[in-house]
PDB file of C-alpha atoms in Angstrom:
ATOM      1  CA  MET X 437     187.249   8.984  72.508  1.00 69.00           C
ATOM      2  CA  THR X 438     187.479   9.631  68.769  1.00 89.00           C
ATOM      3  CA  TYR X 439     190.382  11.817  67.680  1.00 97.00           C
ATOM      4  CA  LYS X 440     191.695  12.581  64.233  1.00 97.00           C
ATOM      5  CA  THR X 441     194.452  15.146  64.891  1.00 98.00           C
ATOM      6  CA  LEU X 442     197.267  14.819  67.456  1.00 98.00           C
ATOM      7  CA  LEU X 443     199.388  17.866  68.331  1.00 98.00           C
ATOM      8  CA  PHE X 444     202.739  16.977  69.900  1.00 98.00           C
ATOM      9  CA  ASP X 445     205.063  19.129  71.945  1.00 98.00           C
ATOM     10  CA  VAL X 446     208.762  18.339  71.342  1.00 98.00           C
ATOM     11  CA  ASP X 447     210.984  18.925  74.365  1.00 96.00           C
ATOM     12  CA  ASP X 448     210.562  16.368  77.142  1.00 97.00           C
ATOM     13  CA  THR X 449     207.607  14.949  75.251  1.00 98.00           C
ATOM     14  CA  ILE X 450     209.176  13.170  72.268  1.00 98.00           C
ATOM     15  CA  LEU X 451     212.816  14.312  72.568  1.00 97.00           C
ATOM     16  CA  ASP X 452     214.854  14.200  75.775  1.00 97.00           C
ATOM     17  CA  PHE X 453     215.581  17.882  76.316  1.00 94.00           C
ATOM     18  CA  GLN X 454     217.018  17.295  79.787  1.00 93.00           C
ATOM     19  CA  ASP X 455     219.830  15.239  78.270  1.00 95.00           C
ATOM     20  CA  THR X 456     220.344  17.697  75.394  1.00 95.00           C
ATOM     21  CA  GLU X 457     220.493  20.687  77.734  1.00 94.00           C
ATOM     22  CA  HIS X 458     222.931  18.972  80.093  1.00 94.00           C
ATOM     23  CA  GLU X 459     225.375  18.067  77.327  1.00 95.00           C
ATOM     24  CA  ALA X 460     225.168  21.535  75.756  1.00 95.00           C
ATOM     25  CA  LEU X 461     225.753  23.302  79.073  1.00 95.00           C
ATOM     26  CA  MET X 462     228.695  21.028  79.900  1.00 95.00           C
ATOM     27  CA  ALA X 463     230.335  21.902  76.571  1.00 95.00           C
ATOM     28  CA  LEU X 464     229.599  25.626  76.898  1.00 94.00           C
ATOM     29  CA  PHE X 465     230.933  25.878  80.436  1.00 92.00           C
ATOM     30  CA  ALA X 466     234.040  23.935  79.447  1.00 93.00           C
ATOM     31  CA  GLU X 467     234.691  26.669  76.856  1.00 90.00           C
ATOM     32  CA  GLN X 468     234.701  29.107  79.765  1.00 87.00           C
ATOM     33  CA  GLY X 469     237.123  26.990  81.746  1.00 88.00           C
ATOM     34  CA  LEU X 470     234.386  25.898  84.137  1.00 87.00           C
ATOM     35  CA  THR X 471     233.235  22.500  85.289  1.00 89.00           C
ATOM     36  CA  MET X 472     229.471  22.538  85.698  1.00 91.00           C
ATOM     37  CA  ASP X 473     228.278  21.304  89.070  1.00 92.00           C
ATOM     38  CA  LEU X 474     224.722  20.649  90.241  1.00 93.00           C
ATOM     39  CA  GLU X 475     224.361  24.055  91.900  1.00 94.00           C
ATOM     40  CA  MET X 476     225.402  25.885  88.727  1.00 93.00           C
ATOM     41  CA  LYS X 477     223.054  23.821  86.584  1.00 94.00           C
ATOM     42  CA  GLN X 478     220.118  24.447  88.920  1.00 95.00           C
ATOM     43  CA  THR X 479     220.870  28.180  88.986  1.00 96.00           C
ATOM     44  CA  TYR X 480     220.945  28.331  85.183  1.00 96.00           C
ATOM     45  CA  GLN X 481     217.679  26.365  84.947  1.00 95.00           C
ATOM     46  CA  GLU X 482     215.996  28.732  87.402  1.00 96.00           C
ATOM     47  CA  VAL X 483     217.064  31.765  85.346  1.00 97.00           C
ATOM     48  CA  ASN X 484     216.092  30.088  82.086  1.00 95.00           C
ATOM     49  CA  HIS X 485     212.733  28.847  83.383  1.00 93.00           C
ATOM     50  CA  ARG X 486     211.807  32.287  84.693  1.00 96.00           C
ATOM     51  CA  LEU X 487     212.577  33.900  81.333  1.00 95.00           C
ATOM     52  CA  TRP X 488     210.621  31.302  79.332  1.00 92.00           C
ATOM     53  CA  GLN X 489     207.656  31.780  81.682  1.00 91.00           C
ATOM     54  CA  GLN X 490     207.756  35.488  80.869  1.00 94.00           C
ATOM     55  CA  PHE X 491     207.864  34.561  77.180  1.00 91.00           C
ATOM     56  CA  GLU X 492     204.770  32.362  77.571  1.00 90.00           C
ATOM     57  CA  GLN X 493     203.045  35.292  79.264  1.00 91.00           C
ATOM     58  CA  GLY X 494     203.947  37.621  76.388  1.00 90.00           C
ATOM     59  CA  LYS X 495     206.232  39.765  78.558  1.00 94.00           C
ATOM     60  CA  LEU X 496     209.457  38.932  76.685  1.00 93.00           C
ATOM     61  CA  SER X 497     210.298  38.079  73.093  1.00 92.00           C
ATOM     62  CA  ARG X 498     212.048  34.836  72.201  1.00 88.00           C
ATOM     63  CA  ASP X 499     215.180  36.792  71.276  1.00 92.00           C
ATOM     64  CA  GLN X 500     215.208  38.486  74.673  1.00 95.00           C
ATOM     65  CA  VAL X 501     215.002  35.121  76.407  1.00 94.00           C
ATOM     66  CA  VAL X 502     217.824  33.406  74.561  1.00 94.00           C
ATOM     67  CA  ASN X 503     220.104  36.434  74.225  1.00 96.00           C
ATOM     68  CA  GLU X 504     219.870  37.569  77.842  1.00 96.00           C
ATOM     69  CA  ARG X 505     219.872  34.333  79.837  1.00 97.00           C
ATOM     70  CA  PHE X 506     223.620  33.702  79.961  1.00 96.00           C
ATOM     71  CA  GLY X 507     224.381  37.288  80.855  1.00 96.00           C
ATOM     72  CA  LEU X 508     221.939  37.067  83.768  1.00 96.00           C
ATOM     73  CA  PHE X 509     223.282  33.691  84.826  1.00 95.00           C
ATOM     74  CA  PHE X 510     226.973  34.620  84.843  1.00 93.00           C
ATOM     75  CA  LYS X 511     226.213  37.923  86.559  1.00 94.00           C
ATOM     76  CA  LYS X 512     225.190  35.843  89.575  1.00 92.00           C
ATOM     77  CA  TYR X 513     228.776  34.565  89.670  1.00 89.00           C
ATOM     78  CA  GLY X 514     230.335  37.997  89.241  1.00 91.00           C
ATOM     79  CA  ARG X 515     231.293  37.470  85.603  1.00 91.00           C
ATOM     80  CA  ILE X 516     230.438  39.757  82.696  1.00 93.00           C
ATOM     81  CA  VAL X 517     230.055  37.862  79.417  1.00 93.00           C
ATOM     82  CA  ASP X 518     228.904  38.535  75.862  1.00 95.00           C
ATOM     83  CA  SER X 519     225.507  36.919  76.335  1.00 96.00           C
ATOM     84  CA  GLU X 520     224.528  36.899  72.640  1.00 96.00           C
ATOM     85  CA  ALA X 521     227.826  35.354  71.572  1.00 95.00           C
ATOM     86  CA  MET X 522     227.526  32.726  74.274  1.00 95.00           C
ATOM     87  CA  GLU X 523     223.994  31.933  73.123  1.00 96.00           C
ATOM     88  CA  LYS X 524     225.307  31.215  69.607  1.00 94.00           C
ATOM     89  CA  HIS X 525     227.858  28.776  71.005  1.00 94.00           C
ATOM     90  CA  TYR X 526     225.252  27.127  73.217  1.00 95.00           C
ATOM     91  CA  ARG X 527     222.846  26.910  70.288  1.00 94.00           C
ATOM     92  CA  SER X 528     225.453  25.083  68.198  1.00 94.00           C
ATOM     93  CA  TYR X 529     225.707  22.425  70.911  1.00 94.00           C
ATOM     94  CA  LEU X 530     221.959  22.322  71.514  1.00 93.00           C
ATOM     95  CA  ASP X 531     221.287  21.754  67.822  1.00 92.00           C
ATOM     96  CA  GLN X 532     223.173  18.474  68.020  1.00 92.00           C
ATOM     97  CA  GLY X 533     220.989  16.961  70.736  1.00 93.00           C
ATOM     98  CA  HIS X 534     218.315  14.608  69.446  1.00 95.00           C
ATOM     99  CA  LYS X 535     218.083  11.802  71.991  1.00 96.00           C
ATOM    100  CA  LEU X 536     214.646  10.219  71.898  1.00 97.00           C
ATOM    101  CA  LEU X 537     212.504  10.254  75.020  1.00 96.00           C
ATOM    102  CA  GLY X 538     211.739   6.635  75.833  1.00 94.00           C
ATOM    103  CA  ASN X 539     210.086   4.754  72.964  1.00 96.00           C
ATOM    104  CA  SER X 540     208.785   7.903  71.296  1.00 97.00           C
ATOM    105  CA  GLN X 541     209.791   6.858  67.784  1.00 97.00           C
ATOM    106  CA  LEU X 542     207.942   3.545  68.044  1.00 98.00           C
ATOM    107  CA  VAL X 543     204.890   5.270  69.508  1.00 98.00           C
ATOM    108  CA  LEU X 544     204.845   7.903  66.748  1.00 98.00           C
ATOM    109  CA  ALA X 545     205.271   5.257  64.062  1.00 98.00           C
ATOM    110  CA  GLU X 546     202.268   3.370  65.409  1.00 97.00           C
ATOM    111  CA  LEU X 547     200.088   6.473  65.742  1.00 98.00           C
ATOM    112  CA  ALA X 548     201.028   7.932  62.340  1.00 97.00           C
ATOM    113  CA  ASP X 549     199.157   5.083  60.658  1.00 95.00           C
ATOM    114  CA  LYS X 550     195.923   5.996  62.423  1.00 96.00           C
ATOM    115  CA  PHE X 551     196.026   9.753  63.077  1.00 98.00           C
ATOM    116  CA  ASP X 552     197.284  13.022  61.598  1.00 98.00           C
ATOM    117  CA  LEU X 553     200.302  14.088  63.644  1.00 98.00           C
ATOM    118  CA  TYR X 554     201.615  17.658  63.984  1.00 98.00           C
ATOM    119  CA  VAL X 555     204.351  19.330  66.024  1.00 98.00           C
ATOM    120  CA  VAL X 556     203.565  22.414  68.133  1.00 98.00           C
ATOM    121  CA  THR X 557     206.616  23.836  69.915  1.00 97.00           C
ATOM    122  CA  ASN X 558     207.882  27.036  71.497  1.00 93.00           C
ATOM    123  CA  GLY X 559     211.459  26.275  70.544  1.00 83.00           C
ATOM    124  CA  VAL X 560     213.789  27.936  68.069  1.00 88.00           C
ATOM    125  CA  SER X 561     212.858  26.951  64.519  1.00 94.00           C
ATOM    126  CA  LYS X 562     216.296  26.001  63.166  1.00 94.00           C
ATOM    127  CA  THR X 563     217.086  24.004  66.289  1.00 94.00           C
ATOM    128  CA  GLN X 564     213.811  22.097  66.380  1.00 95.00           C
ATOM    129  CA  TYR X 565     213.843  21.209  62.685  1.00 96.00           C
ATOM    130  CA  ARG X 566     217.402  19.909  62.911  1.00 96.00           C
ATOM    131  CA  ARG X 567     216.775  17.885  66.064  1.00 96.00           C
ATOM    132  CA  LEU X 568     213.601  16.309  64.675  1.00 97.00           C
ATOM    133  CA  SER X 569     215.378  15.549  61.403  1.00 97.00           C
ATOM    134  CA  ASP X 570     218.438  14.044  63.102  1.00 97.00           C
ATOM    135  CA  ALA X 571     216.130  11.919  65.265  1.00 97.00           C
ATOM    136  CA  LYS X 572     214.436  10.705  62.060  1.00 97.00           C
ATOM    137  CA  LEU X 573     211.009  11.794  63.289  1.00 98.00           C
ATOM    138  CA  MET X 574     210.052  14.197  60.486  1.00 98.00           C
ATOM    139  CA  PRO X 575     208.284  11.560  58.312  1.00 98.00           C
ATOM    140  CA  TYR X 576     205.680  10.968  61.020  1.00 98.00           C
ATOM    141  CA  PHE X 577     204.392  14.546  61.022  1.00 98.00           C
ATOM    142  CA  GLN X 578     202.090  16.293  58.560  1.00 98.00           C
ATOM    143  CA  ASP X 579     203.526  19.706  59.496  1.00 98.00           C
ATOM    144  CA  ILE X 580     205.723  21.459  62.069  1.00 98.00           C
ATOM    145  CA  PHE X 581     204.568  24.615  63.868  1.00 98.00           C
ATOM    146  CA  VAL X 582     207.233  26.575  65.780  1.00 97.00           C
ATOM    147  CA  SER X 583     206.448  29.724  67.739  1.00 95.00           C
ATOM    148  CA  GLU X 584     209.295  31.588  66.037  1.00 92.00           C
ATOM    149  CA  ASP X 585     207.553  31.097  62.678  1.00 95.00           C
ATOM    150  CA  THR X 586     204.002  31.792  63.816  1.00 95.00           C
ATOM    151  CA  GLY X 587     204.606  35.073  65.642  1.00 92.00           C
ATOM    152  CA  TYR X 588     202.832  33.681  68.705  1.00 94.00           C
ATOM    153  CA  GLN X 589     203.611  31.082  71.346  1.00 94.00           C
ATOM    154  CA  LYS X 590     201.926  28.487  73.478  1.00 96.00           C
ATOM    155  CA  PRO X 591     199.725  28.958  75.473  1.00 96.00           C
ATOM    156  CA  MET X 592     198.433  31.959  73.462  1.00 96.00           C
ATOM    157  CA  LYS X 593     195.148  31.276  71.720  1.00 96.00           C
ATOM    158  CA  GLU X 594     196.546  33.054  68.646  1.00 97.00           C
ATOM    159  CA  PHE X 595     199.229  30.378  68.301  1.00 97.00           C
ATOM    160  CA  PHE X 596     196.613  27.663  68.180  1.00 98.00           C
ATOM    161  CA  THR X 597     194.396  29.642  65.808  1.00 98.00           C
ATOM    162  CA  TYR X 598     197.399  29.902  63.475  1.00 98.00           C
ATOM    163  CA  VAL X 599     197.858  26.125  63.692  1.00 98.00           C
ATOM    164  CA  PHE X 600     194.181  25.281  63.271  1.00 98.00           C
ATOM    165  CA  ASP X 601     193.895  27.499  60.179  1.00 98.00           C
ATOM    166  CA  ARG X 602     196.668  25.491  58.509  1.00 98.00           C
ATOM    167  CA  ILE X 603     195.439  21.987  59.225  1.00 98.00           C
ATOM    168  CA  PRO X 604     193.351  20.650  56.318  1.00 97.00           C
ATOM    169  CA  ASN X 605     189.748  19.835  57.252  1.00 96.00           C
ATOM    170  CA  PHE X 606     190.424  20.745  60.861  1.00 97.00           C
ATOM    171  CA  GLU X 607     187.892  19.541  63.444  1.00 97.00           C
ATOM    172  CA  GLN X 608     188.327  21.065  66.879  1.00 97.00           C
ATOM    173  CA  GLN X 609     186.421  18.357  68.760  1.00 97.00           C
ATOM    174  CA  LYS X 610     188.610  15.668  67.178  1.00 97.00           C
ATOM    175  CA  THR X 611     191.911  17.291  68.153  1.00 98.00           C
ATOM    176  CA  VAL X 612     194.071  16.737  71.239  1.00 98.00           C
ATOM    177  CA  ILE X 613     197.429  18.147  72.358  1.00 98.00           C
ATOM    178  CA  ILE X 614     200.051  15.967  74.066  1.00 98.00           C
ATOM    179  CA  GLY X 615     202.740  17.671  76.140  1.00 98.00           C
ATOM    180  CA  ASP X 616     204.648  17.800  79.412  1.00 97.00           C
ATOM    181  CA  SER X 617     204.033  21.463  80.313  1.00 95.00           C
ATOM    182  CA  LEU X 618     200.959  22.568  82.234  1.00 96.00           C
ATOM    183  CA  SER X 619     201.718  26.234  81.567  1.00 93.00           C
ATOM    184  CA  SER X 620     202.095  26.011  77.785  1.00 95.00           C
ATOM    185  CA  ASP X 621     200.680  22.730  76.413  1.00 97.00           C
ATOM    186  CA  ILE X 622     197.792  22.020  78.764  1.00 97.00           C
ATOM    187  CA  LEU X 623     196.815  25.647  79.362  1.00 97.00           C
ATOM    188  CA  GLY X 624     197.133  26.333  75.625  1.00 97.00           C
ATOM    189  CA  GLY X 625     194.837  23.446  74.803  1.00 98.00           C
ATOM    190  CA  HIS X 626     192.362  24.632  77.412  1.00 97.00           C
ATOM    191  CA  LEU X 627     192.348  28.209  76.089  1.00 97.00           C
ATOM    192  CA  SER X 628     191.914  27.057  72.495  1.00 97.00           C
ATOM    193  CA  GLY X 629     189.099  24.634  73.235  1.00 97.00           C
ATOM    194  CA  ILE X 630     190.749  21.279  72.544  1.00 98.00           C
ATOM    195  CA  ASP X 631     191.334  18.233  74.739  1.00 98.00           C
ATOM    196  CA  THR X 632     194.686  17.754  76.454  1.00 98.00           C
ATOM    197  CA  ILE X 633     196.906  14.840  77.466  1.00 98.00           C
ATOM    198  CA  TRP X 634     199.493  15.667  80.100  1.00 98.00           C
ATOM    199  CA  LEU X 635     202.707  13.637  80.017  1.00 98.00           C
ATOM    200  CA  ASN X 636     203.519  13.592  83.716  1.00 97.00           C
ATOM    201  CA  PRO X 637     206.251  11.007  84.452  1.00 96.00           C
ATOM    202  CA  ASN X 638     206.987  12.393  87.919  1.00 93.00           C
ATOM    203  CA  LYS X 639     203.318  12.382  88.968  1.00 92.00           C
ATOM    204  CA  LYS X 640     203.228  16.073  89.786  1.00 93.00           C
ATOM    205  CA  VAL X 641     199.998  17.624  91.036  1.00 92.00           C
ATOM    206  CA  ALA X 642     198.115  19.714  88.462  1.00 88.00           C
ATOM    207  CA  SER X 643     197.554  22.901  90.436  1.00 83.00           C
ATOM    208  CA  THR X 644     196.987  25.501  87.710  1.00 82.00           C
ATOM    209  CA  VAL X 645     194.910  23.826  85.008  1.00 93.00           C
ATOM    210  CA  LEU X 646     193.484  20.315  84.800  1.00 95.00           C
ATOM    211  CA  PRO X 647     194.293  18.136  81.762  1.00 97.00           C
ATOM    212  CA  THR X 648     191.614  16.058  80.085  1.00 97.00           C
ATOM    213  CA  TYR X 649     193.806  12.971  80.475  1.00 97.00           C
ATOM    214  CA  GLU X 650     197.116  12.166  82.134  1.00 97.00           C
ATOM    215  CA  ILE X 651     199.821   9.613  81.306  1.00 98.00           C
ATOM    216  CA  GLN X 652     203.194   8.822  82.873  1.00 97.00           C
ATOM    217  CA  SER X 653     204.799   7.500  79.682  1.00 97.00           C
ATOM    218  CA  LEU X 654     204.205   7.879  75.953  1.00 97.00           C
ATOM    219  CA  ASP X 655     203.892   4.091  75.839  1.00 97.00           C
ATOM    220  CA  GLN X 656     200.470   4.558  77.436  1.00 97.00           C
ATOM    221  CA  LEU X 657     199.268   6.859  74.657  1.00 97.00           C
ATOM    222  CA  PRO X 658     198.156   4.339  71.987  1.00 96.00           C
ATOM    223  CA  SER X 659     195.949   2.392  74.402  1.00 96.00           C
ATOM    224  CA  LEU X 660     194.513   5.612  75.822  1.00 96.00           C
ATOM    225  CA  LEU X 661     193.558   6.804  72.333  1.00 96.00           C
ATOM    226  CA  LYS X 662     191.849   3.484  71.627  1.00 90.00           C
ATOM    227  CA  SER X 663     189.630   3.659  74.708  1.00 78.00           C
TER     228      SER X 663
END
């Protein structure tokens, strides 16, 4: 394969969002006098995942997702909270999380010498910029594309058109997206006509859309791109 442009998702692709989310939720719940247990965490993740799926489908705005999720979550426990205020507190904790996923920094450093690297993420702009900066990953990327700034989101074709229009000398057939989400990264790549590499550490079965390639760890990416 001969690629020139690599599009990277952020959360659970190059940064460990699972760790960041856990720490942020622990701190937020502690503010409320609660100790987060596994059942509470799973319930929150179910609510959050459902809302972000609706965002990907264009049914909800980003603001609706982040400003409503804690209200919906705590309602399940019979508590009425100021959901927007709680989101601001959660966001302040989330912004601080920048743990690298595996050897992502070493992998990016190696690839940046051979390819043009870009970020494509559905996250919140301020949060993603800070986390990438704190993780010292910004120098490896030519540009950062966040759904909040583009007006569209993965997997929408319009998001990728926005990105493609802003990449100098863009060549569609020489571009590939790398990400952990079938519903946003892999489907988005499919809809926009570029190859896809699915980061699938848990060896899940691709039931909705098939990736062009599949890896279990980012460490496998450099050798795959050489083949």
